[in-house]
Coordinates of C-alpha atoms and ligand atoms in Angstrom, one line a residue:
X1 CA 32.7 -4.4 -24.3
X2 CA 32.6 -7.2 -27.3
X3 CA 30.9 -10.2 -26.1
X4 CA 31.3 -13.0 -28.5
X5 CA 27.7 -14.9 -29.1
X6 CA 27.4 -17.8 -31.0
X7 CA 30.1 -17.4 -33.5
X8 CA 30.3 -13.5 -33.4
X9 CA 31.4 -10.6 -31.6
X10 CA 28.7 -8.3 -30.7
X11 CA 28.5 -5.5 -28.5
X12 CA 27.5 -6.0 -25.2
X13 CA 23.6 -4.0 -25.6
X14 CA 23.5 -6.7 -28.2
X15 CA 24.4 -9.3 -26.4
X16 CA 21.2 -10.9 -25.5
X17 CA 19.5 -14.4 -25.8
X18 CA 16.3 -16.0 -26.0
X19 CA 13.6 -16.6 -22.8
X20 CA 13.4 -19.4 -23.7
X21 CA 16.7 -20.4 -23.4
X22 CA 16.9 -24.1 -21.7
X23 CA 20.2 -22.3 -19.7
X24 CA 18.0 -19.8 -18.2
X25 CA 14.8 -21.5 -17.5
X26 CA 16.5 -24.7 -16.0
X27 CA 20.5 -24.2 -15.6
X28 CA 20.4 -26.7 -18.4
X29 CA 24.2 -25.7 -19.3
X30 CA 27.8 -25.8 -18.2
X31 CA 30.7 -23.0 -17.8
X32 CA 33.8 -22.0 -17.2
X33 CA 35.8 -19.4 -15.4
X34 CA 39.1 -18.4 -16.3
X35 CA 41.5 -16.0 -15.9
X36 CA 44.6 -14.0 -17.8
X37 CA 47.5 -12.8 -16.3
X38 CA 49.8 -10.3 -18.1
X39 CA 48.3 -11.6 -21.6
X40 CA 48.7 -15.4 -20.8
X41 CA 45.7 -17.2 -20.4
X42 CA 46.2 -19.6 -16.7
X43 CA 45.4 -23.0 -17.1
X44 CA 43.4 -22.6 -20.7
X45 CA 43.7 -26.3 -21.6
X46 CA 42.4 -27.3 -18.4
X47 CA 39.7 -25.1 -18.1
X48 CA 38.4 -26.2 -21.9
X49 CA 39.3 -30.1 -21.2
X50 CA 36.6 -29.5 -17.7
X51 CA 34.0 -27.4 -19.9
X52 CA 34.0 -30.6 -22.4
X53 CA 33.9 -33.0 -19.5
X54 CA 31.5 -31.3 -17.9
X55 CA 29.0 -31.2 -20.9
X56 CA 29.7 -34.8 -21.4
X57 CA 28.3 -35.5 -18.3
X58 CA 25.1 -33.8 -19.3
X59 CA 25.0 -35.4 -22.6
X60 CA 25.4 -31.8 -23.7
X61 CA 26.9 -31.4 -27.6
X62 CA 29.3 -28.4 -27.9
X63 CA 28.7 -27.3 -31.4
X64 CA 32.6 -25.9 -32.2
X65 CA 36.0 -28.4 -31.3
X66 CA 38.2 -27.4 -28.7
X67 CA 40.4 -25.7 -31.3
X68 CA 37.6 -23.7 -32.0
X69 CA 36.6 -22.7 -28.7
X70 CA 40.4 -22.0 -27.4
X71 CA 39.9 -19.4 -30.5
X72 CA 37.0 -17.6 -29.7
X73 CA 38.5 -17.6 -26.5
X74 CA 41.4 -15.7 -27.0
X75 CA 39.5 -13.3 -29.8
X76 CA 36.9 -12.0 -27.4
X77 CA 40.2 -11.3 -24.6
X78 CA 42.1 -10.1 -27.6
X79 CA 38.9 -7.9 -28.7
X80 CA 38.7 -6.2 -25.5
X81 CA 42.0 -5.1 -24.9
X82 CA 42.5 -6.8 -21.3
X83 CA 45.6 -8.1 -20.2
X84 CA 44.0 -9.3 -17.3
X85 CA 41.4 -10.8 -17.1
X86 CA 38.3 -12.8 -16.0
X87 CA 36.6 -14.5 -18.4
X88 CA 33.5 -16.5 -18.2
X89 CA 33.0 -19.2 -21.1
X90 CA 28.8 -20.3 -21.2
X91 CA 27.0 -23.0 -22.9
X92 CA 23.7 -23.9 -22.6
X93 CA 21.2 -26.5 -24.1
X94 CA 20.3 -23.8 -26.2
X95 CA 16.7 -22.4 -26.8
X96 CA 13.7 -24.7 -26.4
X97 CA 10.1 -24.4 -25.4
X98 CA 8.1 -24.4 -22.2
X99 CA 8.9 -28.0 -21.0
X100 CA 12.3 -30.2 -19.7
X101 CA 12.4 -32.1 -23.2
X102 CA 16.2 -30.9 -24.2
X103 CA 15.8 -32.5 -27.7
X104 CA 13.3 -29.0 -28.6
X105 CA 17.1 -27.4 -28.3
X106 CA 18.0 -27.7 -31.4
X107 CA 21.5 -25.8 -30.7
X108 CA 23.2 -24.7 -27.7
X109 CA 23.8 -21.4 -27.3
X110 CA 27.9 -20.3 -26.4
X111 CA 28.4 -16.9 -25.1
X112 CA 32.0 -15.7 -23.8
X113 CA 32.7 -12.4 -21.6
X114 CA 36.1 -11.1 -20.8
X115 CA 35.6 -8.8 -18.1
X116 CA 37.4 -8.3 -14.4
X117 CA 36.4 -10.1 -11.6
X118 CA 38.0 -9.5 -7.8
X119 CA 36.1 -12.0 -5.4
X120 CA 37.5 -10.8 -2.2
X121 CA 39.0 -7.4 -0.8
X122 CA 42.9 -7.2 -0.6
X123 CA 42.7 -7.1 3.1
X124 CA 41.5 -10.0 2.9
X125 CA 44.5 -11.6 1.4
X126 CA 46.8 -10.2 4.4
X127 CA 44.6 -11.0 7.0
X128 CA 42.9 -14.2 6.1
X129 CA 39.1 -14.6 6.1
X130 CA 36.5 -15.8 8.8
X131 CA 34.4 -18.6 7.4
X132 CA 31.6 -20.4 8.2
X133 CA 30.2 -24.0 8.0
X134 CA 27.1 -24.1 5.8
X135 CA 23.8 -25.4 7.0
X136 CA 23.2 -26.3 3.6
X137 CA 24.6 -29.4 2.5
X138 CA 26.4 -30.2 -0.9
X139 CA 24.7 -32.0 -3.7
X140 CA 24.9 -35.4 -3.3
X141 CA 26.9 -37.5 -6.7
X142 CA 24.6 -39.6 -7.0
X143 CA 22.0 -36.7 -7.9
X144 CA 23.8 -33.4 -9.7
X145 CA 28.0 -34.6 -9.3
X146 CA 29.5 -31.5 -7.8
X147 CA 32.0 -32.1 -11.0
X148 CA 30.2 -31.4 -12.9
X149 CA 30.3 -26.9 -13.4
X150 CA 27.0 -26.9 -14.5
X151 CA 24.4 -23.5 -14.8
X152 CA 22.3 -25.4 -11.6
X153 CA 24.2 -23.6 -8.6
X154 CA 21.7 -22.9 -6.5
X155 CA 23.0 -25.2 -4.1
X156 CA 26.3 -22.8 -3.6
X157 CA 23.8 -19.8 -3.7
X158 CA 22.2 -21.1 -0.7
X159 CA 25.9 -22.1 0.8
X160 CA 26.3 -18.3 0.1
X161 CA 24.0 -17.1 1.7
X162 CA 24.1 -19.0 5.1
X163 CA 27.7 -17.3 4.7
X164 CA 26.2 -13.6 4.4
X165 CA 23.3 -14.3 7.2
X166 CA 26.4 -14.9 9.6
X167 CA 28.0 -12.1 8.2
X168 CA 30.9 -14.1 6.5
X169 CA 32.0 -14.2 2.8
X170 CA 32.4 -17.5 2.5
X171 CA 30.8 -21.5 3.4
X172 CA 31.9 -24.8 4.1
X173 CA 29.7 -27.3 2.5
X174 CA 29.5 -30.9 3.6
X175 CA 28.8 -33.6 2.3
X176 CA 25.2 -35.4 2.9
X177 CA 27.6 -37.9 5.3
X178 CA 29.6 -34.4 7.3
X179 CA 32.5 -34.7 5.5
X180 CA 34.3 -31.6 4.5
X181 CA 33.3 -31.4 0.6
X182 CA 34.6 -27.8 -0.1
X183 CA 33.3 -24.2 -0.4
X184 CA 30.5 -22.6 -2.2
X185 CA 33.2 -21.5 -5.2
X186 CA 36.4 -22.9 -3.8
X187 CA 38.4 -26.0 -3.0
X188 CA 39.6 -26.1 0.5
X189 CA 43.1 -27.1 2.4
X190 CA 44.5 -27.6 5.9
X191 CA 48.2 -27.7 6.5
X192 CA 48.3 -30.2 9.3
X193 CA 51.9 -31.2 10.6
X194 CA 53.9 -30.3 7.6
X195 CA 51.3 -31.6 5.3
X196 CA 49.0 -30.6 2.8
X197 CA 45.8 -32.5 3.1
X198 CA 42.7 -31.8 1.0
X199 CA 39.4 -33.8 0.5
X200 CA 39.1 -36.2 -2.7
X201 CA 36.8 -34.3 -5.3
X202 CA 35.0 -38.1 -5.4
X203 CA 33.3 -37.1 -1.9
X204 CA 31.3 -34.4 -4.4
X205 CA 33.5 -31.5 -5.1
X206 CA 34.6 -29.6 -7.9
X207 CA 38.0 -31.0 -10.0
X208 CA 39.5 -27.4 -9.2
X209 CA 42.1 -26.1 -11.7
X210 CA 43.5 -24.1 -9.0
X211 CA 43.4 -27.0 -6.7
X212 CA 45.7 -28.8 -8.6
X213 CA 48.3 -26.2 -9.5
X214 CA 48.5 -25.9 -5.6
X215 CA 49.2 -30.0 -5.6
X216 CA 52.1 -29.3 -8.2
X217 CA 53.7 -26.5 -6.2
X218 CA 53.7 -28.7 -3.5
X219 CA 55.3 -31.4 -5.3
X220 CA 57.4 -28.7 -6.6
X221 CA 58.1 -27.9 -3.2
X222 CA 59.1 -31.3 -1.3
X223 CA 55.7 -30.6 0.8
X224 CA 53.6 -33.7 1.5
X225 CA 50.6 -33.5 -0.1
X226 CA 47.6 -36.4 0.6
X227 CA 44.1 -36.4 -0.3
X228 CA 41.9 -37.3 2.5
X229 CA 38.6 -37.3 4.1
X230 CA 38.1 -34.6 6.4
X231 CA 35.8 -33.8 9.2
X232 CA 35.3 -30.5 10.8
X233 CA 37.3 -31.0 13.7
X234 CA 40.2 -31.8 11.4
X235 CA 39.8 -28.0 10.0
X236 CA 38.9 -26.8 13.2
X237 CA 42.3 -28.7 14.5
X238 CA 44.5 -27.6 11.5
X239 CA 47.5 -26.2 11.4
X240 CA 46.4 -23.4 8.7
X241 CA 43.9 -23.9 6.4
X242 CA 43.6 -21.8 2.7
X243 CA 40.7 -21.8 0.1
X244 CA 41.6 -22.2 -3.6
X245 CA 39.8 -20.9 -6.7
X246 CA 39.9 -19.1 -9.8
X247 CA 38.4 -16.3 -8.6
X248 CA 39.8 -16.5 -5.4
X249 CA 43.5 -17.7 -5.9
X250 CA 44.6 -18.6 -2.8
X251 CA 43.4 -17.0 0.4
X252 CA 43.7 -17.8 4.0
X253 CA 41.4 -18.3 6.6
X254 CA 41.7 -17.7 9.8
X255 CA 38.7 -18.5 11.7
X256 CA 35.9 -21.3 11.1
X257 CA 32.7 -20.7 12.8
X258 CA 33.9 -18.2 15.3
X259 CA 36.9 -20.5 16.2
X260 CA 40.5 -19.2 15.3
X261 CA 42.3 -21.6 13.5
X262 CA 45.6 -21.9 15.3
X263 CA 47.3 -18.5 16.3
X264 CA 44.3 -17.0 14.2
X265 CA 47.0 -15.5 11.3
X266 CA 47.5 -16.5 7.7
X267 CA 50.4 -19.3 8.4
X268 CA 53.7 -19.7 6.4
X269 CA 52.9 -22.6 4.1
X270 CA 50.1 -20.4 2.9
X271 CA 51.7 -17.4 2.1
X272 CA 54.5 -19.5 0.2
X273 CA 52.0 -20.9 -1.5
X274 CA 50.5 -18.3 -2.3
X275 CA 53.6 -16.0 -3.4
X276 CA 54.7 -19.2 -6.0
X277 CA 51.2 -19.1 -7.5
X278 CA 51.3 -15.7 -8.3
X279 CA 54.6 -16.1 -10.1
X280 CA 53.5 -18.9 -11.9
X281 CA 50.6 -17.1 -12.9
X282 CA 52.9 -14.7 -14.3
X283 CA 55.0 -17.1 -16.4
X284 CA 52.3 -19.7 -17.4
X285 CA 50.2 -19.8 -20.0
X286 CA 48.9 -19.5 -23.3
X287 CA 49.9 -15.9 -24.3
X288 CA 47.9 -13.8 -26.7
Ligands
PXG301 N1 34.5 -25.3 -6.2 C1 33.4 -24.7 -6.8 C2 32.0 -25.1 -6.4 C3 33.7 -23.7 -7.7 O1 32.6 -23.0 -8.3 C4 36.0 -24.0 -7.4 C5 35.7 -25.0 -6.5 C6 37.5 -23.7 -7.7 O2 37.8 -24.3 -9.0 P1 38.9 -23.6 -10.0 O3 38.9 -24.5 -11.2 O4 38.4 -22.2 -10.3 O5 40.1 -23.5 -9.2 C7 35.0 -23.3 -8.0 C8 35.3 -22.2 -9.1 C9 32.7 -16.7 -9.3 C10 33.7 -17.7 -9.7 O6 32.2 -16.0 -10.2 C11 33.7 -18.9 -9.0 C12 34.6 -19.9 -9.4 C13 35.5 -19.6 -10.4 C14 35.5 -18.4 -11.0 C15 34.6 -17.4 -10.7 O7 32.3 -16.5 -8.1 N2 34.5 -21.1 -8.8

């Protein structure tokens, strides 16, 4: 496996970086996940526009242009010979010293890895998952900006494991107010008479990539599609209710805190949905 670090490809034993690395003793960075389908990369504009916005936002300098980066991108895919793929773009601060101060980082550090990555089991995707709600609440804007895809997740982790204590793979996380915000790694939607309805990433969830290309197969689709703020009984009322991610794709769920969500199947916006993302994964993207 050929990682590329900081300008190079190097094999993966050599793939290492510093202790002192601001990314790894304070999740002082930002990433990206992305993934290729049949040698075209989904989304790859998108993904690279949200890794720049996102180290905006922590006044974070990427050191190459996103010409650059969309390069090194496709020459660590290319270098290991995947034509599909999950890959996982880093950059951090960079290394530093024993304190906060991010001006001792004198360069951030960019790693990319082009690997596999299956979140859930199959089954999963024909039966539709249980979830649960989280007792742990999502960060709050005005704090750490969920929209921000920074290194700090910690708040998911904990999400995650509320999720595993009650034997589930995946949590919904509310907001500090109890509305629905979205899951530890993916955007969530209900189906509620005819409609697709999903909460506004401004109550403090992520900008998903796969969020949106579900909004323009809806359009695509002549099926309403509102943003909205929802409450737990709106989900636990719903119609159907899918999560969206990267990782992920689409997937149904079926049950939310031990109540079945309608007839307690994967419902038939969902699986449209989810049989036109797959072909548009299959048609759309940057090819290498
Ligand atoms: N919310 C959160 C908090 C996420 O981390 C999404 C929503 C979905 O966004 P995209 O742009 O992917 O549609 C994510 C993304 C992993 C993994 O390793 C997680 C994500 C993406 C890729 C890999 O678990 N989450």
């Amino acid at each position: 496996m050929k990682i590329y670090l900081d300008g190079k490809l190097v094999d993966k034993d050599k793939a290492v970086i510093s202790v002192f690395d601001h990314g790894l003793l304070y999740g002082d960075g930002v990433f990206e996940g992305i993934r290729s389908y049949n040698n075209l990369i989904f989304r790859m504009k998108e993904h690279i526009d949200r890794l720049y916005r996102s180290a905006d936002a922590i006044g974070l300098k990427i050191p190459l242009t996103k010409t650059e980066m969309i390069e090194a991108t496709i020459n660590t895919v290319k270098a290991n010979g995947l034509s599909d793929s999950y890959i996982r773009l880093v950059v951090t601060r960079g290394t530093g010293d024993l304190g906060l101060d991010p001006r001792k980082c004198k360069k951030a550090t960019i790693f990319i890895i082009a690997g596999k990555i299956s979140l859930y089991p199959e089954e999963y995707y024909k039966k539709g998952l249980a979830i649960i709600t989280a007792t742990t609440r999502r960060n709050i804007p005005q704090a750490l900006d969920p929209r921000i895809k920074s290194l700090n997740y910690l708040n998911n982790i904990l999400a995650k494991i509320d999720a595993i204590k009650s034997g589930t793979e995946e949590a919904i996380m509310l907001t500090h107010e109890g509305y629905v915000a979205e899951c530890t790694g993916d955007n969530i939607f209900i189906v509620k008479k005819g409609a697709l309805l999903t909460p506004p990433v401004s109550v403090g969830a992520l900008e998903g990539i796969t969020r949106d290309a579900v909004m323009h197969l809806a359009k695509k689709m002549d099926i309403p599609f509102r943003d909205k703020m929802l409450r737990m009984e709106d989900l636990y009322d719903a119609d159907e209710v899918f999560l969206t991610g990267t990782a992920a794709e689409i997937i149904p769920v079926i049950a939310i805190d031990d109540r079945k969500i309608a007839a307690g199947l994967p419902g038939d916006y969902t699986l449209t949905l989810m049989k036109e993302f797959k072909k548009l994964t299959k048609s759309d993207g940057v090819k290498y």
